[in-house]
Short mmCIF file of C-alpha atoms and ligand atoms in Angstrom, two decimals:
data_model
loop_
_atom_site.label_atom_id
_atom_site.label_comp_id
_atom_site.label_asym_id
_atom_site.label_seq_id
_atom_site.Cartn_x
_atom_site.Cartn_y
_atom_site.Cartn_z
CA UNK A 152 -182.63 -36.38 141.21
CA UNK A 153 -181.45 -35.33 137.52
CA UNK A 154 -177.82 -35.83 137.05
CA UNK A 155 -176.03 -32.74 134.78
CA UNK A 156 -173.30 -32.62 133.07
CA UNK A 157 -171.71 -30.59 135.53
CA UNK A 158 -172.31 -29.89 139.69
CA UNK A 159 -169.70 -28.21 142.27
CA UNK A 160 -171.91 -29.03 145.29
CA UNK A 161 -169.83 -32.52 146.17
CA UNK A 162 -166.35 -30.41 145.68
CA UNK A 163 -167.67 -27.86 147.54
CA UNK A 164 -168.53 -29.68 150.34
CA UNK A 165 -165.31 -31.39 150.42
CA UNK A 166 -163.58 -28.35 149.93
CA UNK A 167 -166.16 -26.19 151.83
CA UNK A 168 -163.37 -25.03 155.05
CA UNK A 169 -160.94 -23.87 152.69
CA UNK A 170 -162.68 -22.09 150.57
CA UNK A 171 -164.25 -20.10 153.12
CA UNK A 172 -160.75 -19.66 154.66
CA UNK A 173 -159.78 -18.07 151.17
CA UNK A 174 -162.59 -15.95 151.46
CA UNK A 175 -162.01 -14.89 155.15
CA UNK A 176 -158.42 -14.34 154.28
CA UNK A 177 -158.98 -11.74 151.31
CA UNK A 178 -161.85 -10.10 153.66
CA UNK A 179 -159.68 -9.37 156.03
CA UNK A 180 -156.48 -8.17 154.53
CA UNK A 181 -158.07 -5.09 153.67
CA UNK A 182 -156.93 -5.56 150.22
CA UNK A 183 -159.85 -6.11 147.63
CA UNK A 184 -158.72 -5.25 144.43
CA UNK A 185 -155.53 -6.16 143.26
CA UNK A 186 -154.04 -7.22 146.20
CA UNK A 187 -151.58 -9.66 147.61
CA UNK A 188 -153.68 -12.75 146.49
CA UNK A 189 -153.85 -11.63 143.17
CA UNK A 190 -150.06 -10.81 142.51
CA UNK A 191 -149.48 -14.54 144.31
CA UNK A 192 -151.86 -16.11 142.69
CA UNK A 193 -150.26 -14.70 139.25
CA UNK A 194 -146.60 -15.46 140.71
CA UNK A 195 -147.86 -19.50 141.34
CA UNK A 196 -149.41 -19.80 138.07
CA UNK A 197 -146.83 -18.50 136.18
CA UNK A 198 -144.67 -20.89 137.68
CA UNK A 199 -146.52 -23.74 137.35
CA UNK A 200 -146.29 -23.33 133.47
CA UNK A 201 -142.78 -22.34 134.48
CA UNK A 202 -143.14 -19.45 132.32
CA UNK A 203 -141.88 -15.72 133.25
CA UNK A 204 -145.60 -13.94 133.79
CA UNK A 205 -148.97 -14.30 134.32
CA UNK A 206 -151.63 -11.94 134.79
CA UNK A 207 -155.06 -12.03 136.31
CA UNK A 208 -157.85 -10.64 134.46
CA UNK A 209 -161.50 -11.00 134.95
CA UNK A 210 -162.42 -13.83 132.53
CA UNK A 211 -161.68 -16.11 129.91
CA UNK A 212 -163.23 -13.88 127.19
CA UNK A 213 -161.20 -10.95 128.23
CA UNK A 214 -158.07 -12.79 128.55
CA UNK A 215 -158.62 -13.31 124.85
CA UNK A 216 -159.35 -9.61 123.96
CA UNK A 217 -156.92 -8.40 126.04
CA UNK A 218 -154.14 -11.03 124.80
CA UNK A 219 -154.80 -10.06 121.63
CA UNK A 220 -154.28 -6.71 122.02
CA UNK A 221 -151.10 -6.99 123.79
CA UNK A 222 -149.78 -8.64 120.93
CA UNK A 223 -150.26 -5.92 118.45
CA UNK A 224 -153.62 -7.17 116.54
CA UNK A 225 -154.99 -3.93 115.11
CA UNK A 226 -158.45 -3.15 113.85
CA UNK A 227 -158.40 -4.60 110.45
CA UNK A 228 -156.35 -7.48 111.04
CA UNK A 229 -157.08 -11.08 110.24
CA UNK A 230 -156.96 -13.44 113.23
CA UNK A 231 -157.40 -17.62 111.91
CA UNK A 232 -159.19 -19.79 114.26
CA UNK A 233 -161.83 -22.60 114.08
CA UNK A 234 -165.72 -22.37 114.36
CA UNK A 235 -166.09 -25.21 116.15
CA UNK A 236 -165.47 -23.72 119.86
CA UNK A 237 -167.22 -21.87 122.24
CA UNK A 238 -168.32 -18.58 120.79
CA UNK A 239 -166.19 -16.34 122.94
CA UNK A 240 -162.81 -17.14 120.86
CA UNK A 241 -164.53 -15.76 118.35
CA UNK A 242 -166.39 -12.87 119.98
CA UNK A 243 -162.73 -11.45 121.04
CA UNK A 244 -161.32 -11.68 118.24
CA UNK A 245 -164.40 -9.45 116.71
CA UNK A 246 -164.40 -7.59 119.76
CA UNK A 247 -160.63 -5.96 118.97
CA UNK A 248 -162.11 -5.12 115.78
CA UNK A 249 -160.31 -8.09 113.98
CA UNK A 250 -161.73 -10.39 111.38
CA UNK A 251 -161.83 -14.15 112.30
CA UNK A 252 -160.90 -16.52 109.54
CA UNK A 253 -161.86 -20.61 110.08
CA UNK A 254 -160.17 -23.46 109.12
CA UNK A 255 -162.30 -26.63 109.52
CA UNK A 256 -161.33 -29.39 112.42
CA UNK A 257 -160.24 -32.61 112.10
CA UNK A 258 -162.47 -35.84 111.91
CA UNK A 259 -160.49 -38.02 114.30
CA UNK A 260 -160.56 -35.63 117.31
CA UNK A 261 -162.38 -32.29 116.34
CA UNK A 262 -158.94 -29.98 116.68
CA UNK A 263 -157.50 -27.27 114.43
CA UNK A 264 -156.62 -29.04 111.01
CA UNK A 265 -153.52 -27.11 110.89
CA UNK A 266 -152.62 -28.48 107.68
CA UNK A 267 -155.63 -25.47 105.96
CA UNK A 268 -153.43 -22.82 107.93
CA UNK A 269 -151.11 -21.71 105.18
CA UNK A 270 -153.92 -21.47 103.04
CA UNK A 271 -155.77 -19.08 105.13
CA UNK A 272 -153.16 -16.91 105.30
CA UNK A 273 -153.10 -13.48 103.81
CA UNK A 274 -151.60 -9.93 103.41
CA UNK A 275 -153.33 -8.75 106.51
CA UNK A 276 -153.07 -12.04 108.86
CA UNK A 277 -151.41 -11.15 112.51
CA UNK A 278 -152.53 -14.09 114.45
CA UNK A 279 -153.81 -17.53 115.11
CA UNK A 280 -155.95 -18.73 117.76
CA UNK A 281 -155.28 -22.33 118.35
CA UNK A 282 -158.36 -23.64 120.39
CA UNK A 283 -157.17 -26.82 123.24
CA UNK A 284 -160.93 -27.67 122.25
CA UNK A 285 -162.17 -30.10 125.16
CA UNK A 286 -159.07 -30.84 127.19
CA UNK A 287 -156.51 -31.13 124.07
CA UNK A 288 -154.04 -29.99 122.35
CA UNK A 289 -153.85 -28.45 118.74
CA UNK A 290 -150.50 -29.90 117.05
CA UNK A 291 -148.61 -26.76 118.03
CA UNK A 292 -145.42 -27.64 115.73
CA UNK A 293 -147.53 -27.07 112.93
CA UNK A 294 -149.09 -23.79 113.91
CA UNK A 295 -145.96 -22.39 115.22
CA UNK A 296 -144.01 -23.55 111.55
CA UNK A 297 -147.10 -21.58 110.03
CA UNK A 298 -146.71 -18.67 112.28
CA UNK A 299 -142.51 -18.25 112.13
CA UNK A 300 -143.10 -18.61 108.49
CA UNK A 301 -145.23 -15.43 108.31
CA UNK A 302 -144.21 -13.40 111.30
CA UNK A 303 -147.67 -14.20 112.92
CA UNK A 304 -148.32 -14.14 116.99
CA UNK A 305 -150.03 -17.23 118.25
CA UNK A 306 -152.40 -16.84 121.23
CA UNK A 307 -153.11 -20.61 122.82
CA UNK A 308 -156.95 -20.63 124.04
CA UNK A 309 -156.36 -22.34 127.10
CA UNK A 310 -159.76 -22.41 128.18
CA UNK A 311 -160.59 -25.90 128.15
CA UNK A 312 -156.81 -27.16 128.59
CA UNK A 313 -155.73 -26.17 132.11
CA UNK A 314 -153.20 -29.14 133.06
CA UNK A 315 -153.07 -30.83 129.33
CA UNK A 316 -149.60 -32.21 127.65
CA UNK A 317 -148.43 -31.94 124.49
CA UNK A 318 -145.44 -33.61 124.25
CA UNK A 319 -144.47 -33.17 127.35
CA UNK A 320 -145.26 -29.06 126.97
CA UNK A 321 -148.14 -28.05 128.72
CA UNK A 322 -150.42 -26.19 127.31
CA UNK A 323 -150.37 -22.20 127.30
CA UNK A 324 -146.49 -22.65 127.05
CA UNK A 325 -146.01 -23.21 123.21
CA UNK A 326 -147.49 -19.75 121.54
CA UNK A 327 -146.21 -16.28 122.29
CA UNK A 328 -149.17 -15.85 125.47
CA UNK A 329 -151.93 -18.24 126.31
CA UNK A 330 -155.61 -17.63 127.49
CA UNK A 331 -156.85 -18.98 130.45
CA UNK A 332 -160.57 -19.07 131.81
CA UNK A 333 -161.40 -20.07 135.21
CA UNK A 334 -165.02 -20.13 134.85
CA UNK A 335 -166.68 -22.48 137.46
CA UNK A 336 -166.78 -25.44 135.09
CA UNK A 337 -163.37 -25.08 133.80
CA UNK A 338 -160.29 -28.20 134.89
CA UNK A 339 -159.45 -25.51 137.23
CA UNK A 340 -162.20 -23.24 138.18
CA UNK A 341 -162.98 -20.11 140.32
CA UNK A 342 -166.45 -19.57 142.59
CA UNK A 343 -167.23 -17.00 140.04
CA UNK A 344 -165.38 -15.42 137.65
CA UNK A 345 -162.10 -15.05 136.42
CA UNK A 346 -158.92 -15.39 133.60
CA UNK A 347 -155.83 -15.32 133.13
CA UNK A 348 -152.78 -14.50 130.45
CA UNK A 349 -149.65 -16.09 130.66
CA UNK A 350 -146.40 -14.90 128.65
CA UNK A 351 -142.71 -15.71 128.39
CA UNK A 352 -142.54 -11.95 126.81
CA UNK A 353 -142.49 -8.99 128.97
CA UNK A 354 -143.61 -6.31 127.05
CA UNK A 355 -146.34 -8.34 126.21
CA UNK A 356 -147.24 -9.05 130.06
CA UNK A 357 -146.33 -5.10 130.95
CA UNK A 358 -149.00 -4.38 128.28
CA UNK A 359 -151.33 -6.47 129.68
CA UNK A 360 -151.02 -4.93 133.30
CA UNK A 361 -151.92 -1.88 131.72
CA UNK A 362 -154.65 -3.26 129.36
CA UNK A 363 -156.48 -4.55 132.39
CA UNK A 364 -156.35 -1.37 134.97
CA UNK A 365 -157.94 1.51 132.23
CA UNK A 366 -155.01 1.50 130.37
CA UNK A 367 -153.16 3.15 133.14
CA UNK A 368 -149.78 2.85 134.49
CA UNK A 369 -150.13 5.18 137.84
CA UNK A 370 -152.95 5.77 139.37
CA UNK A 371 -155.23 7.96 137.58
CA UNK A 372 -153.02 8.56 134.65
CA UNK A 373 -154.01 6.59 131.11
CA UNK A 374 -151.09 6.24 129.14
CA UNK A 375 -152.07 4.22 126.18
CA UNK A 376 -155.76 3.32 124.66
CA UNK A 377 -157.68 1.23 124.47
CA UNK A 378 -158.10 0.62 128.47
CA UNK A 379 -160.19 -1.97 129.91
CA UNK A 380 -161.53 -2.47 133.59
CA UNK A 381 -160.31 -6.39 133.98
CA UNK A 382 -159.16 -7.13 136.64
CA UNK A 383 -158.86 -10.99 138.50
CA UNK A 384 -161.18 -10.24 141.58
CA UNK A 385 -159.28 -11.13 145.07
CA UNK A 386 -161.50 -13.40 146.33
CA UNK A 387 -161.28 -15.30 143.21
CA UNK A 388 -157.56 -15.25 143.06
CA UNK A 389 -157.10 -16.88 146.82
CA UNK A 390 -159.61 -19.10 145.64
CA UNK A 391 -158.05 -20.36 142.48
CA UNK A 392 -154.23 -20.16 144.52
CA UNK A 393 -156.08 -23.29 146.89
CA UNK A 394 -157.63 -25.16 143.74
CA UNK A 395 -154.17 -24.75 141.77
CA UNK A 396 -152.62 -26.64 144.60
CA UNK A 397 -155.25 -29.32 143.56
CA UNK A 398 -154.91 -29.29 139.90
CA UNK A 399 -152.85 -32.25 138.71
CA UNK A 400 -155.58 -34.41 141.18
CA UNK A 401 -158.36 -32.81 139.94
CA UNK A 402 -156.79 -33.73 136.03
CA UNK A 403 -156.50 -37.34 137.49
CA UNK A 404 -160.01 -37.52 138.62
CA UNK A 405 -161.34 -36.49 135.28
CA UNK A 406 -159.00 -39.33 133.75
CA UNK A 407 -160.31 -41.67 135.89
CA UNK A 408 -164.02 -40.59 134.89
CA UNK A 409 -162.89 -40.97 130.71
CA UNK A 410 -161.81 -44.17 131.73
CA UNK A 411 -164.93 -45.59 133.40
CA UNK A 412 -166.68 -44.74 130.16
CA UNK A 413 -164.43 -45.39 127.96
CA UNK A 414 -164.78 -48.84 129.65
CA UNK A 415 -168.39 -48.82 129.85
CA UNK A 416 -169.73 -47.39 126.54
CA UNK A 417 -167.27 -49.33 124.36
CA UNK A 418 -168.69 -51.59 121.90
CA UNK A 419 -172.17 -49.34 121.77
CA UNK A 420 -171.57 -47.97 118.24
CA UNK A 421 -170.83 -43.92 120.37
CA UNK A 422 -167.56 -42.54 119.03
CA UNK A 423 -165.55 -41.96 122.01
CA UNK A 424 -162.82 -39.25 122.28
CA UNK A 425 -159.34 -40.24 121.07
CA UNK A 426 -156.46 -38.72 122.09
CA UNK A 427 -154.45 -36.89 119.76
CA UNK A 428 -150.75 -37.74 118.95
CA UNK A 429 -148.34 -36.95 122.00
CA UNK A 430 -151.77 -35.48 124.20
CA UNK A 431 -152.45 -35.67 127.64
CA UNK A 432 -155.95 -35.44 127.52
CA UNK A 433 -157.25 -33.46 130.59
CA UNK A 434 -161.40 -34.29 129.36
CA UNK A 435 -162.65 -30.97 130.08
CA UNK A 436 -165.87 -32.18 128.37
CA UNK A 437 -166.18 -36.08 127.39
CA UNK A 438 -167.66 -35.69 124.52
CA UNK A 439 -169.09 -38.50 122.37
CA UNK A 440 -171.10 -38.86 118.45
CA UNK A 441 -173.41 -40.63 117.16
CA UNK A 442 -175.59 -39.81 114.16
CA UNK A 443 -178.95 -40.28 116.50
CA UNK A 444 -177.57 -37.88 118.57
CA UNK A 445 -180.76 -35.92 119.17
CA UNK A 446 -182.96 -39.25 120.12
CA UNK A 447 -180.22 -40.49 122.41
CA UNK A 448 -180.31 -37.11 124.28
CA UNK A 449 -184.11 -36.75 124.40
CA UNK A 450 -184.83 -40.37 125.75
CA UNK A 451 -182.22 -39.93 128.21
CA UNK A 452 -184.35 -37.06 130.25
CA UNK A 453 -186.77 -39.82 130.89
CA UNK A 454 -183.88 -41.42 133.19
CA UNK A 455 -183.47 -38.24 134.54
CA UNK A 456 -180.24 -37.35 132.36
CA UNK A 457 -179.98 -33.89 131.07
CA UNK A 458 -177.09 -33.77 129.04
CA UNK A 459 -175.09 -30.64 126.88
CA UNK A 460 -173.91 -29.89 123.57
CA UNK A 461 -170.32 -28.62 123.40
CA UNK A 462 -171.39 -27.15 120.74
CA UNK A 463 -174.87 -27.30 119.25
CA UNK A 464 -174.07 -24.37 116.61
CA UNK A 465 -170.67 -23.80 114.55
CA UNK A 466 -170.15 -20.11 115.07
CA UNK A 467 -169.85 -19.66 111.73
CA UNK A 468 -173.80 -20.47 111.08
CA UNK A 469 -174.99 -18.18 114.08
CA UNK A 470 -176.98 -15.15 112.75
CA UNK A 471 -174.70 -12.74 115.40
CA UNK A 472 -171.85 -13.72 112.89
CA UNK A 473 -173.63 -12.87 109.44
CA UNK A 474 -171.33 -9.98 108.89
CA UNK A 475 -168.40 -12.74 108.07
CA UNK A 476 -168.35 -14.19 104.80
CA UNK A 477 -169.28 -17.83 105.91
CA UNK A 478 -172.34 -19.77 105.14
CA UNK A 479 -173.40 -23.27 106.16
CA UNK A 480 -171.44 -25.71 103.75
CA UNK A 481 -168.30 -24.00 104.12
CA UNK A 482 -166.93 -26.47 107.53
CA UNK A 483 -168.32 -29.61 106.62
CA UNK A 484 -166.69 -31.26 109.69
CA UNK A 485 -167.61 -28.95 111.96
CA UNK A 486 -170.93 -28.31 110.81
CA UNK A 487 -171.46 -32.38 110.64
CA UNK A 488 -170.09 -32.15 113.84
CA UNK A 489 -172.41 -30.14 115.82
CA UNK A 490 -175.44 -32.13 114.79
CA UNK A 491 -173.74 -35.53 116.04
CA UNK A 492 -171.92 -34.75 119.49
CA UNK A 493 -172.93 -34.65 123.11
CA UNK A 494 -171.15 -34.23 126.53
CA UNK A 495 -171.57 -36.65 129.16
CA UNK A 496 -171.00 -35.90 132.48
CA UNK A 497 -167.44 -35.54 133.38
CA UNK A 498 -166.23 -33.39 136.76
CA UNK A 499 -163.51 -35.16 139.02
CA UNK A 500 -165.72 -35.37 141.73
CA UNK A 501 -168.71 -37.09 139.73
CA UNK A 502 -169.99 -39.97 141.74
CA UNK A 503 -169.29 -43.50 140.72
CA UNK A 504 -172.47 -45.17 141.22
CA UNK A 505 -173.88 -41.84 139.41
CA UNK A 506 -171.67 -42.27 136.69
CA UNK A 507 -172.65 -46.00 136.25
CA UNK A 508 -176.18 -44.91 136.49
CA UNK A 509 -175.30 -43.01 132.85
CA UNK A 510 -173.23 -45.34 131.69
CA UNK A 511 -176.27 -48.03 131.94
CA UNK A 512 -179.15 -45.43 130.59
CA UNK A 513 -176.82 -44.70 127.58
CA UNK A 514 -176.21 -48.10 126.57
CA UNK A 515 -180.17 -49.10 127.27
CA UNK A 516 -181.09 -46.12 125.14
CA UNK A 517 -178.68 -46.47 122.12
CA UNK A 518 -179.52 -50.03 121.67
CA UNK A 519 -183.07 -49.11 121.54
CA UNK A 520 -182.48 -46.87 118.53
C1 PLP B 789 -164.98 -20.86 128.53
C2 PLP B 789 -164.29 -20.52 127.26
C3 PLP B 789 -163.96 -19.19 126.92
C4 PLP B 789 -164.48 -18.01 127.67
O1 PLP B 789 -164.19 -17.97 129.01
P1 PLP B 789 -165.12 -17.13 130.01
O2 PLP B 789 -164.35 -17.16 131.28
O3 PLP B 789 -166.43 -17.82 130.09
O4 PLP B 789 -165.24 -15.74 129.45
C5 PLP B 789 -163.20 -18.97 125.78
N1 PLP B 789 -162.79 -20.00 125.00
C6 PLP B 789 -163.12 -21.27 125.27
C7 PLP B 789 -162.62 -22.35 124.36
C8 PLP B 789 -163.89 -21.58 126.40
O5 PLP B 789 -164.21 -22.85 126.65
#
């Protein structure tokens, strides 16, 4: 049996009764689309960042686009983020016809250097995208100094952060919205599927309503451009209103994973993920460096281990971004980065004897080296 870096089919099976319940429940309310679950769904997740709205939209990606536009970035703007993340922050911020800008990440824990942010700022900056890259926080004090210094919006990407403290603040509550994705793999996932954008700001959530349903406010009527179709799906939505019940255990199960290997793997010579300053590290993806990187993941198939690469290419070097003005040497972290890093297998419901089985196989095969 190969073990991944990611499986659902142990949840599922120990969640199996109620997820079909939620599934039962939307098919029978003869609501599909937008619907009771939805609005509740939106209602409970607002209020478990104990912020004023939320609203469900179809996926992370969009949750970005859309978030962006309800803030006011225009064609033409500049929006700074980082390169090393998962290409969709980046491919929103393009996709509202807004030019990303990069600031490099930091050594110790691969976030945001926010300390290159004033820098990047110019005449026709409107926003930053800090990234919670892997289950952490960005230092938000910085970004929001940066941000109230030059009348910018900040839009968290909560994508990998669902559940993660800084300070005490959880994430998606220190910017002006945040950016959820409940993509199956995600600390709180959907069986398909799905987003979210949650906002203290009302205008911004009202525009966001109407981003997601055609730009429309009635029925059939568009009222402002652009319009999107992107909406949370129903199903989804009752779905992700069971998990969120589960969240803070399903946070504790992937702390007690990052602690079996930070137990395990220390002392191999594998840089293990530290936790930031004030973080509550959620460990969306336990990710770990070496400089052998490559070796240690090929000789690990032969134990049956297939592991991932969170991420293998800064976006910056990936030909779909040529337009930008970035070439390889410009990151040096981040492009160093993405040739030493690897995910191991981290999901709350990950096996122990599985997860020793890796933690042995990785030692064997990095003292080999
Ligand atoms: C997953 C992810 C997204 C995109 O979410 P989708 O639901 O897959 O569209 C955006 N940003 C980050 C950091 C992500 O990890």
């Amino acid at each position: 049996m190969t073990t991944y870096v990611w499986d659902y089919l142990r949840e599922y099976e120990e969640e199996r009764e109620e997820i079909l319940d939620a599934v039962d429940t939307v098919f029978r309310s003869g609501r599909l689309v937008l619907g009771p679950s939805v609005s509740r769904f939106e209602e409970e997740f607002a209020a478990y960042h104990g912020r004023a709205h939320c609203v469900g939209v179809d996926n992370g990606t969009n949750a970005l686009v859309l978030g962006l536009q309800a803030l006011g970035v225009q064609p033409g703007d500049e929006v700074i983020t980082v390169s090393n993340t998962a290409a969709p922050t980046v491919l929103a911020i393009d996709a509202v016809g807004a030019t990303p800008v990069f600031v490099d990440v930091r050594e110790e824990d691969y976030l945001m250097r926010t300390d290159l942010l004033a820098d990047a700022v110019t005449e026709r900056t409107r926003a930053i995208v800090p990234v919670h890259l892997y289950g952490q926080c960005v230092d938000m004090a910085a970004v929001t100094e940066v941000a109230g210094r030059h009348g910018l919006k900040v839009l968290e990407d909560c994508a990998q952060a669902h559940g993660a403290r800084h300070h005490g603040r959880l994430a998606g509550t220190m910017g002006d919205a945040a950016a959820f994705s409940f993509y199956p793999t995600k600390v709180l996932g959907a069986y398909g599927d799905g987003g979210a954008v949650v906002t203290e700001d009302e205008q911004t959530a009202s525009n966001l309503r109407r981003l997601r349903y055609y730009g429309m406010e009635d029925r059939y009527y568009v009222v402002s451009t652009p319009g999107h179709n992107s909406r949370l799906d129903e199903v989804q939505a009752e779905i992700l209103r069971r998990k969120l019940r589960r969240l803070d255990a399903y946070v504790e199960g992937r702390r007690r994973v990052a602690r079996r290997y930070a137990d395990g793997l220390d002392g191999t010579g594998l840089v293990l993920p530290a936790n930031a300053v004030g973080n509550d590290h959620v460990h969306y993806v336990y990710v770990v460096r070496h400089p052998e990187r490559d070796r240690i993941i090929e000789r690990l198939k032969s134990y049956g281990i297939e592991l991932n690469i969170s991420y293998p290419w800064p976006v910056h070097t990936m030909t779909g971004f040529a337009h930008l003005p970035y070439r390889t040497g410009d990151l040096p972290v981040t492009e160093r980065l993405a040739k030493e890093i690897f995910s191991l297998p981290m999901y709350p419901s990950l096996a122990q004897d599985v997860q020793d089985k890796v933690i042995e196989a990785v030692r064997t095969v990095v003292a080999e080296l």
